[in-house]
Amino acid sequence: MIEVEKKFILQNGNEARLIKGASFIKEISIHDVYHDTADYALTRKDWWLRNRNSAFELKISLSIDPAVRRLSDQYEEITSENEIARRLKLPQGKNLLAALEKSGYMPFCSIVTTRKKYEREGYKIDIDEMDFGYALAEIELMVASASEAPSAAEKILAFAARMGLSSDPIRGKVVEYLSRYCPGHFAALQKAGVIFAGGTNT
Ligand code: V4E
């Protein structure tokens, strides 16, 4: 099965309409700390290394060409510490945090997200409220094959429009955090073509 998902900005109370009549599944708290080098070696190539609730995860962009990537927005997700160390060319078998610090990686952003999970009309809905005053909804459909992904994306957009959500491109939580608090880092990612001025909604 393949997940097809899209993110939408939540503002002016549009959350209430989205979750009206939805089944509440659960609420979780997520603490993400993102790491990179001083010259943004990872994020400039659209690689995102985070420690989520004490477990490391690396998201690697699957396309080298930013224009192609914007159409698909596919990331490989690696959760094994040994594999993360191998991809980052760090010494194997050591404590990953210590190895990262020794090689010049440091935290650049810390975000606590309260995520409420719902289901409505076959769609999975995540409502993410970030501790820095930003909120997003993610709407997801599961499909059996890649060929079904475009029509699933259309269905999500039609559902979102019915819920009164704007499908204008949005900034993910980390990109929004950087635009507010780390302008130098944000500008470096724009220059590298990783962030477009308009954002994304995938
Ligand atoms: C892929 C990515 C980043 C890593 C965080 O990914 P995201 O899906 O925003 O986080 P989250 O917490 O919802 O992850 P989940 O719980 O679903 O695993 S940070 C930036 N990107 C890519 C990106 C980009 N290049 N440009 C823009 C405008 N937004 C996002």
Coordinates of N, CA, C and O and ligand atoms in Angstrom, one line a residue, residues 5 7 30 32 34 46 48 50 52 57 59 69-70 73 75 77 113 115 126 128 136 138 170-175 194-196 198-200 202, ligand 1:
E5 N -0.6 11.7 0.6 CA -1.0 12.7 1.7 C -0.7 14.1 1.2 O 0.1 14.4 0.4
K7 N -0.8 18.4 2.8 CA -0.9 19.2 4.0 C -1.7 20.5 3.6 O -1.5 21.0 2.5
I30 N 4.7 14.9 20.0 CA 5.9 14.6 19.2 C 6.9 15.7 19.5 O 6.6 16.9 19.3
D32 N 10.4 16.9 18.2 CA 11.4 16.7 17.1 C 12.6 17.7 17.3 O 12.3 18.9 17.6
Y34 N 15.8 18.7 15.1 CA 16.5 18.6 13.8 C 18.0 19.0 13.9 O 18.3 19.9 14.6
D46 N 18.3 18.6 0.8 CA 16.9 18.1 1.1 C 17.0 16.8 1.9 O 16.2 15.9 1.7
W48 N 16.9 15.4 5.9 CA 16.3 15.9 7.1 C 16.6 14.9 8.2 O 16.0 13.8 8.2
R50 N 16.4 14.0 12.1 CA 15.7 14.4 13.3 C 15.8 13.4 14.4 O 15.9 12.2 14.1
R52 N 13.2 12.1 17.0 CA 11.8 12.2 17.3 C 11.5 11.4 18.5 O 11.7 10.2 18.5
E57 N 15.8 9.6 13.0 CA 15.2 9.3 11.7 C 15.8 10.2 10.7 O 16.1 11.4 11.0
K59 N 15.3 11.5 6.7 CA 14.5 11.6 5.5 C 15.4 12.1 4.4 O 15.9 13.2 4.5
R69 N 11.5 16.8 -8.0 CA 11.2 16.4 -6.7 C 9.9 17.1 -6.2 O 9.1 16.6 -5.5
R70 N 9.7 18.4 -6.7 CA 8.6 19.2 -6.2 C 7.3 18.5 -6.7 O 6.2 18.6 -6.2
D73 N 7.8 14.7 -4.4 CA 8.0 14.9 -3.0 C 8.1 13.5 -2.3 O 7.4 13.3 -1.3
Y75 N 10.4 10.8 -0.2 CA 11.5 10.8 0.7 C 11.7 9.3 1.1 O 10.7 8.6 1.5
E77 N 12.9 7.0 4.1 CA 12.9 7.2 5.6 C 13.8 6.1 6.2 O 13.5 4.9 6.1
T113 N 5.0 19.1 18.8 CA 3.7 19.0 18.1 C 2.7 18.2 18.8 O 3.0 17.1 19.3
R115 N -0.4 16.1 18.1 CA -1.1 15.6 16.9 C -2.3 14.8 17.3 O -2.3 13.9 18.0
D126 N -4.8 14.1 10.2 CA -3.9 14.5 11.3 C -4.0 16.0 11.5 O -3.8 16.8 10.5
D128 N -2.1 18.9 13.3 CA -0.9 19.1 14.0 C -0.9 20.6 14.5 O -1.0 21.5 13.8
L136 N -1.3 22.8 11.1 CA -1.5 22.2 9.8 C -2.4 21.0 9.9 O -2.4 20.3 11.0
E138 N -3.1 17.3 7.9 CA -2.6 16.4 6.8 C -3.7 15.4 6.5 O -4.3 14.8 7.4
I170 N 1.8 25.4 1.0 CA 2.0 25.8 2.4 C 3.5 25.4 2.7 O 4.2 24.7 2.0
R171 N 3.9 26.0 3.9 CA 5.2 25.6 4.4 C 5.1 24.5 5.4 O 4.3 24.7 6.3
G172 N 5.9 23.5 5.3 CA 5.9 22.5 6.4 C 6.4 23.1 7.7 O 6.8 24.3 7.7
K173 N 6.2 22.4 8.8 CA 6.5 23.0 10.1 C 7.9 23.5 10.2 O 8.2 24.5 10.8
V174 N 8.9 22.7 9.7 CA 10.3 23.1 9.9 C 10.6 24.3 9.0 O 11.3 25.2 9.5
V175 N 10.1 24.3 7.8 CA 10.4 25.4 6.9 C 9.8 26.7 7.5 O 10.4 27.8 7.5
V194 N 15.9 24.1 -2.5 CA 15.2 23.1 -1.7 C 13.8 23.7 -1.2 O 12.9 23.0 -1.1
I195 N 13.8 25.0 -1.0 CA 12.5 25.7 -0.7 C 12.1 26.6 -1.8 O 13.0 27.4 -2.2
F196 N 10.9 26.5 -2.2 CA 10.4 27.5 -3.2 C 9.7 28.5 -2.5 O 9.1 28.3 -1.4
G198 N 6.8 29.8 -2.8 CA 5.4 29.5 -2.6 C 5.2 28.4 -1.6 O 4.1 28.3 -1.1
G199 N 6.1 27.6 -1.3 CA 5.9 26.4 -0.4 C 5.5 25.2 -1.2 O 5.6 25.1 -2.4
T200 N 4.9 24.2 -0.5 CA 4.4 23.0 -1.1 C 3.2 22.6 -0.3 O 2.9 23.0 0.8
T202 N 2.5 19.0 -0.4 CA 2.6 17.6 -0.3 C 3.4 17.2 0.9 O 4.0 18.0 1.6
Ligands
V4E1 C1 10.6 16.7 4.3 C2 10.8 18.0 4.9 C3 11.1 18.2 6.2 C4 11.2 17.1 7.3 C5 9.9 17.2 8.1 O1 8.9 16.6 7.3 P1 7.4 16.9 7.5 O2 6.6 16.0 6.7 O3 7.1 18.4 7.4 O4 7.2 16.6 9.1 P2 6.1 15.8 9.9 O5 6.4 16.1 11.3 O6 4.8 16.1 9.4 O7 6.6 14.3 9.5 P3 5.8 13.0 9.7 O8 5.2 12.9 11.1 O9 4.7 13.0 8.7 O10 6.8 11.9 9.4 S1 11.3 19.8 6.6 C6 11.1 20.2 5.0 N1 10.8 19.2 4.2 C7 10.6 19.4 2.8 C8 10.0 20.7 2.4 C9 10.5 21.5 1.5 N2 11.6 21.1 0.8 N3 10.0 22.7 1.2 C10 8.8 23.1 1.8 C11 8.2 24.4 1.5 N4 8.3 22.3 2.8 C12 8.8 21.1 3.1

